[in-house]
Short mmCIF file of C-alpha atoms in Angstrom, two decimals:
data_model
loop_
_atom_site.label_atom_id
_atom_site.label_comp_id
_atom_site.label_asym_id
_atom_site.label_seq_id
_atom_site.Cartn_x
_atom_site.Cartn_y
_atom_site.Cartn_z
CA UNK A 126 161.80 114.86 71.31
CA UNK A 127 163.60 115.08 74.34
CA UNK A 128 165.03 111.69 73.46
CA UNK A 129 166.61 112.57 70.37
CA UNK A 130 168.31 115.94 71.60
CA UNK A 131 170.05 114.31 74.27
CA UNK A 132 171.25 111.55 71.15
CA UNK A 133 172.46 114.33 69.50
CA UNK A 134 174.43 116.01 72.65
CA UNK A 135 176.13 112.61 73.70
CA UNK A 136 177.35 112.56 69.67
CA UNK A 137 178.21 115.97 69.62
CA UNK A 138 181.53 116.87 71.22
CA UNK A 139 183.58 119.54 71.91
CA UNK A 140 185.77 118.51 69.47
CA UNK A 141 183.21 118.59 66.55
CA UNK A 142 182.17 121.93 67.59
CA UNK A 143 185.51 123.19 67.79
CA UNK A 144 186.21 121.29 64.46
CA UNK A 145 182.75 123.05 63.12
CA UNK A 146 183.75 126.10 64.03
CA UNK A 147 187.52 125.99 62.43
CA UNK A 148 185.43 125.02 58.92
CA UNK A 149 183.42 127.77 59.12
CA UNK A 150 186.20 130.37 59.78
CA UNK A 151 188.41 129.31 57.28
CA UNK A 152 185.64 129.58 54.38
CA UNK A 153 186.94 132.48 51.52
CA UNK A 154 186.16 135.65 52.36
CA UNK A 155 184.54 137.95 49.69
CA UNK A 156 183.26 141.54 49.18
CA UNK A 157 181.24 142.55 51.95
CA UNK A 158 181.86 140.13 54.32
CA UNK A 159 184.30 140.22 57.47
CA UNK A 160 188.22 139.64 56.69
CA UNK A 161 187.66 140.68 53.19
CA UNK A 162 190.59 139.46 51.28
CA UNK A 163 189.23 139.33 47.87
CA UNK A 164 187.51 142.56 45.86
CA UNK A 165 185.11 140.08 44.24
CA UNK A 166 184.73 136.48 44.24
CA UNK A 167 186.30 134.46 41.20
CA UNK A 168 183.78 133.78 38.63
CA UNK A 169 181.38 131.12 38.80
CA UNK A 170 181.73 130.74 42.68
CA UNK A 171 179.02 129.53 43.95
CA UNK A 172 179.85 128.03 47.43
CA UNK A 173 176.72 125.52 48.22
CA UNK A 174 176.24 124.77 44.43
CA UNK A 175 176.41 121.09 43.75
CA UNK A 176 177.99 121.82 40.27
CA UNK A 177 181.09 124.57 41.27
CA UNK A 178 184.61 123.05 41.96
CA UNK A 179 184.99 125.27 44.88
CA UNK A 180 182.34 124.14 46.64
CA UNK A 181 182.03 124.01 50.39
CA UNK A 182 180.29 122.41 52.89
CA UNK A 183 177.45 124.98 54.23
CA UNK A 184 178.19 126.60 57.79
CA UNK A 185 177.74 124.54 60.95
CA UNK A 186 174.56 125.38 63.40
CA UNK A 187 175.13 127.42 66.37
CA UNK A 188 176.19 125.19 69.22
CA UNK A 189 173.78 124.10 71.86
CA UNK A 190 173.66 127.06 74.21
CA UNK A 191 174.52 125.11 77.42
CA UNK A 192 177.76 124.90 79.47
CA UNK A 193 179.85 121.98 79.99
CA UNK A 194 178.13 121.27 83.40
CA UNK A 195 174.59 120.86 81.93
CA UNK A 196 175.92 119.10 78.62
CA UNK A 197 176.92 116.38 81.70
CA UNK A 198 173.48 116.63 83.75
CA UNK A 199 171.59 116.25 80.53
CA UNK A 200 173.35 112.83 79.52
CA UNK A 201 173.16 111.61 83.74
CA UNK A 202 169.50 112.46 83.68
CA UNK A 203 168.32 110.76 80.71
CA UNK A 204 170.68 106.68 81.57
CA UNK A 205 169.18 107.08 85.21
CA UNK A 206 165.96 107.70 83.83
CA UNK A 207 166.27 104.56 82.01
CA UNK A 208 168.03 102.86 84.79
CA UNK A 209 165.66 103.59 87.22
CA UNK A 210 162.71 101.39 85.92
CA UNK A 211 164.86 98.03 85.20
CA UNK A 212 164.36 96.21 88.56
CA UNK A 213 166.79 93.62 87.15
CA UNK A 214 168.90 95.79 86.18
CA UNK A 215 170.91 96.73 82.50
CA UNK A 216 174.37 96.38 80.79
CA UNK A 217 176.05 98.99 78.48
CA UNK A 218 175.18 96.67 75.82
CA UNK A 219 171.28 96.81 76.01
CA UNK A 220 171.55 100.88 76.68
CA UNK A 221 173.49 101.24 73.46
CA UNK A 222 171.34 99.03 71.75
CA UNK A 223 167.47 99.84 72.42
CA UNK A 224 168.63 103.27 72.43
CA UNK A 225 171.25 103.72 70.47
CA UNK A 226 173.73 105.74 72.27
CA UNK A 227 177.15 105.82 70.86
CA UNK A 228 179.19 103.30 73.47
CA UNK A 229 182.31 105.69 74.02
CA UNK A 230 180.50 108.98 75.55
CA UNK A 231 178.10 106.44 77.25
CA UNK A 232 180.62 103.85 78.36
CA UNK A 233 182.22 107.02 80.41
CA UNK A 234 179.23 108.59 81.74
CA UNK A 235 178.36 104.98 83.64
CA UNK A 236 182.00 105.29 84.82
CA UNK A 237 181.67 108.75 86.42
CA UNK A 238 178.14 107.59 87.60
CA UNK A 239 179.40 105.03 89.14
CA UNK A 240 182.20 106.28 90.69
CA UNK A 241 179.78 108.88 91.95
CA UNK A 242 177.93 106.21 93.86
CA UNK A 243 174.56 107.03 91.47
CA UNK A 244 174.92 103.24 90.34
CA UNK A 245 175.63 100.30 91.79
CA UNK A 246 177.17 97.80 90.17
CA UNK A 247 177.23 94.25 89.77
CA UNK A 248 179.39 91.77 87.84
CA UNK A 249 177.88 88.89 85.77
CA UNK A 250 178.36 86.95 83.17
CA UNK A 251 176.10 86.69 80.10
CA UNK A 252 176.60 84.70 76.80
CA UNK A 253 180.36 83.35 78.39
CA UNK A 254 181.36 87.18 78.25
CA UNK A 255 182.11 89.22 81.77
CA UNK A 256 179.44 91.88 82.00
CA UNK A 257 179.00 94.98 84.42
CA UNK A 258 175.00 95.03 85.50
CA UNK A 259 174.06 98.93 86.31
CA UNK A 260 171.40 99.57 89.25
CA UNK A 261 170.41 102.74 90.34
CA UNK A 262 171.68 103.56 93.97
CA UNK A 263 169.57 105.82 96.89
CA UNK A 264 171.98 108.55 96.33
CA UNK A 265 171.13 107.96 92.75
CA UNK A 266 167.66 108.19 92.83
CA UNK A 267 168.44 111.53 95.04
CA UNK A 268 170.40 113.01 92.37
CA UNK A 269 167.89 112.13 89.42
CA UNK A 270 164.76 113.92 91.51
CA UNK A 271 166.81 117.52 91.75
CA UNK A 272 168.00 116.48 87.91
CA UNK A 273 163.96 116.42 87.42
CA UNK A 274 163.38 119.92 89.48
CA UNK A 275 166.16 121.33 87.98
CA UNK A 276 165.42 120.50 84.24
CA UNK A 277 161.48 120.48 84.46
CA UNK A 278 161.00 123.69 83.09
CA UNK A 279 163.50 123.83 80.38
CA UNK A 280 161.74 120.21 79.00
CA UNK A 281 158.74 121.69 79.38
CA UNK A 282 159.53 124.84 77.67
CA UNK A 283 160.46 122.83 74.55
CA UNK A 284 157.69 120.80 74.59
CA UNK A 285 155.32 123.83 74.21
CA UNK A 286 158.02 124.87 71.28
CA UNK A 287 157.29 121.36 69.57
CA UNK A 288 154.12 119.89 71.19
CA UNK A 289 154.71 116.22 71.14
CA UNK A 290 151.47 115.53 69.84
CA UNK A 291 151.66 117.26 66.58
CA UNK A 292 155.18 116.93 66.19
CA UNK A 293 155.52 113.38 67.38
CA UNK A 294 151.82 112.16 65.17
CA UNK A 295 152.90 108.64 64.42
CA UNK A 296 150.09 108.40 61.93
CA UNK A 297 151.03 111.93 60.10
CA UNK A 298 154.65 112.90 60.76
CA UNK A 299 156.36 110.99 57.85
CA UNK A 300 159.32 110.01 60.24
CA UNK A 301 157.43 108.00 62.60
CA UNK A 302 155.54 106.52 60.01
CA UNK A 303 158.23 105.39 58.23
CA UNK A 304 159.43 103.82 61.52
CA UNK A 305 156.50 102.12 61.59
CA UNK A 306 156.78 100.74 57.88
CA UNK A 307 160.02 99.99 58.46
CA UNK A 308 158.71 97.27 60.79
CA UNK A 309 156.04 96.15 59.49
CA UNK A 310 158.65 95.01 56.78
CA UNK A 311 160.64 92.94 59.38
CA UNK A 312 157.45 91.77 61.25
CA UNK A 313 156.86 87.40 60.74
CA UNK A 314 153.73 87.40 62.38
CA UNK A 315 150.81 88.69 63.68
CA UNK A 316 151.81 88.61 66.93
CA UNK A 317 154.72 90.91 66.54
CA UNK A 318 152.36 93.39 65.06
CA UNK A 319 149.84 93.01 67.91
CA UNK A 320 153.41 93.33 70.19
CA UNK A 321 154.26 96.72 68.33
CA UNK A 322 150.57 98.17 68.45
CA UNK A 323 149.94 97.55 71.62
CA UNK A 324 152.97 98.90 72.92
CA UNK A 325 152.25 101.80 71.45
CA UNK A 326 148.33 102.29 72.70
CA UNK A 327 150.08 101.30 76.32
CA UNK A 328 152.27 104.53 76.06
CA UNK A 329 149.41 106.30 74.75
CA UNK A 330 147.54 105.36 77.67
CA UNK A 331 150.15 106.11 80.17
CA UNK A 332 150.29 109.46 78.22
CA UNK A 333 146.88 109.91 78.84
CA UNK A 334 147.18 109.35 82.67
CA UNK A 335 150.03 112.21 82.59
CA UNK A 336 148.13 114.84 81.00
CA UNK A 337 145.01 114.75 82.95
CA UNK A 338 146.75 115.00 85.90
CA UNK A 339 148.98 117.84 84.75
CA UNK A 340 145.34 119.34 84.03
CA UNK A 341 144.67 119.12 87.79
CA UNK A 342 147.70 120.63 88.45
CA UNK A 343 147.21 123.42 85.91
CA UNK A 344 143.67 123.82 86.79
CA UNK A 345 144.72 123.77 90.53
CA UNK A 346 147.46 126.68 90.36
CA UNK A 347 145.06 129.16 87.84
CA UNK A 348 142.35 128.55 91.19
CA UNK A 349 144.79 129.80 93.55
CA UNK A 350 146.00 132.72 91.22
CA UNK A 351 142.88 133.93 90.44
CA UNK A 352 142.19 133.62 94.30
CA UNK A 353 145.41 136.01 94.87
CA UNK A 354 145.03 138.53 92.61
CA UNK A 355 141.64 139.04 93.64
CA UNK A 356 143.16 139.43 97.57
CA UNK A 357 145.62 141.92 95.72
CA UNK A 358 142.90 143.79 93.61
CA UNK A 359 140.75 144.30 97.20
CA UNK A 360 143.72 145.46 99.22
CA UNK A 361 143.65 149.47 99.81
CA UNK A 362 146.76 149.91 99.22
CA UNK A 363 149.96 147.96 98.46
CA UNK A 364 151.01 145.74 101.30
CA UNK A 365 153.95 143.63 100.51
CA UNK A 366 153.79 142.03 103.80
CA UNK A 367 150.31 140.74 103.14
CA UNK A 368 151.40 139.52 99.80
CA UNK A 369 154.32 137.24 101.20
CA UNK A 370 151.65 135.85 103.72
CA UNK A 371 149.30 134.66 101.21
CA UNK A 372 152.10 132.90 99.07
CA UNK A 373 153.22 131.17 102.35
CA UNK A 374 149.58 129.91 102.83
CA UNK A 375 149.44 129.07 99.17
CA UNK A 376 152.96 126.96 99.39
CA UNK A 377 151.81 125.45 102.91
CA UNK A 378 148.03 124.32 101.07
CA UNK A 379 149.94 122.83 97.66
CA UNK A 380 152.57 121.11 99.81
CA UNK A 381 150.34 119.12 101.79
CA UNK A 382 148.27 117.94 99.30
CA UNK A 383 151.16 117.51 96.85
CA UNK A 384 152.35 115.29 100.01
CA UNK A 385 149.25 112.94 99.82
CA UNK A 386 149.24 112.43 95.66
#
């Protein structure tokens, strides 16, 4: 899910929302409505009818509630997420193609990346063509970990809106298994189905791994709030003080073993 919004931000511009927005202003305006110019509309106006000569496209969705700055973070943190697992490196040919990010809007994020010192860079040449091979940098893998604290919860909140796992069913949700059709149709052998289903169980698996130990997490932090609000229930009276001190113990206890995962 998280994959596909941040496909749809690096297509989205300003410019198309500014162009969206222009559409949807100039649109007739009729009885009842805002800048009423006209008493009634003319007959047989129907705006979003496929049949009416004055038909109009149907009003843009409200932009993406996020400001310029995190429209950026958003598009850094999902290439160094990539970037970060290819040992050997990747061009701005193999990002656009596995996953299928328009190659303007990318093509200038790895630029200001780069010239940020989050990648480093080497040239090489592949197929007799000069290519640019992107590696992540120290400073880079700096940058994606306070990307991670910063955007944790926000991921996470949408996650809980659309729970992977129901919404992402690659058995039920017709979407996915059309994807999966659809390659099944260019498949040649049995190998490359074996390739394709095993990929998948191996991400189901690693999947797997993350939840239980989000479950120890979970399971961990409801321990230690039950184990506070007891400590607040038995105090005699309210002592902020007292409160503050068993937070500090709490952080001080999670840190350490969060240290030695």
């Amino acid at each position: 899910m998280i994959i596909c919004l941040v496909r749809k931000l690096f297509k989205k511009n300003e410019k198309d929302q500014e162009k969206d927005s222009m559409e949807f202003n100039h649109l007739p305006r009729f009885h009842g409505y805002p800048g009423n110019q006209h008493p009634m509309p003319p007959p047989g106006y129907f705006p979003y009818s496929r049949r009416s000569k004055y038909r109009h496209h149907p009003p843009p969705m409200p932009p993406i509630p996020i400001s310029r700055e995190d429209f950026k973070e958003i598009k850094y943190f999902f290439i160094l997420s990539i970037i970060i697992d290819k040992v050997e490196g990747i061009n701005g040919y193999q990002l656009q193609e596995k996953y299928k990010i328009p190659r303007g809007s990318m093509m200038r994020s790895l630029e200001e990346l780069e010239k940020g010192e989050y990648l480093n860079v080497k040239d090489a040449t592949i197929e007799g063509r000069e290519q640019k091979i992107y590696f992540i940098s120290d400073k880079g893998k700096q940058y994606l970990e306070t990307l991670k604290e910063k955007w944790a919860n926000e991921f996470a909140m949408m996650s809980d809106m659309a729970p992977p796992e129901e919404y992402g069913h690659p058995f039920v949700r017709r979407p996915h298994r059309m994807k999966i059709l659809r390659f099944l149709e260019r498949c040649e052998s049995r190998e490359d189905a074996l390739d394709y289903f095993r990929g998948m169980r191996s991400k189901l698996k690693f999947s797997l791994e993350r939840l239980n130990s989000r479950i120890q997490n979970v399971t961990q932090i409801k321990e230690e709030l039950d184990s506070m609000i007891s400590s607040i229930e038995n105090m005699e009276s309210f002592d902020k003080k007292a409160i503050k001190e068993l937070l500090h113990n709490i952080q001080e206890k999670m840190s350490r073993e969060y240290i030695h995962l």
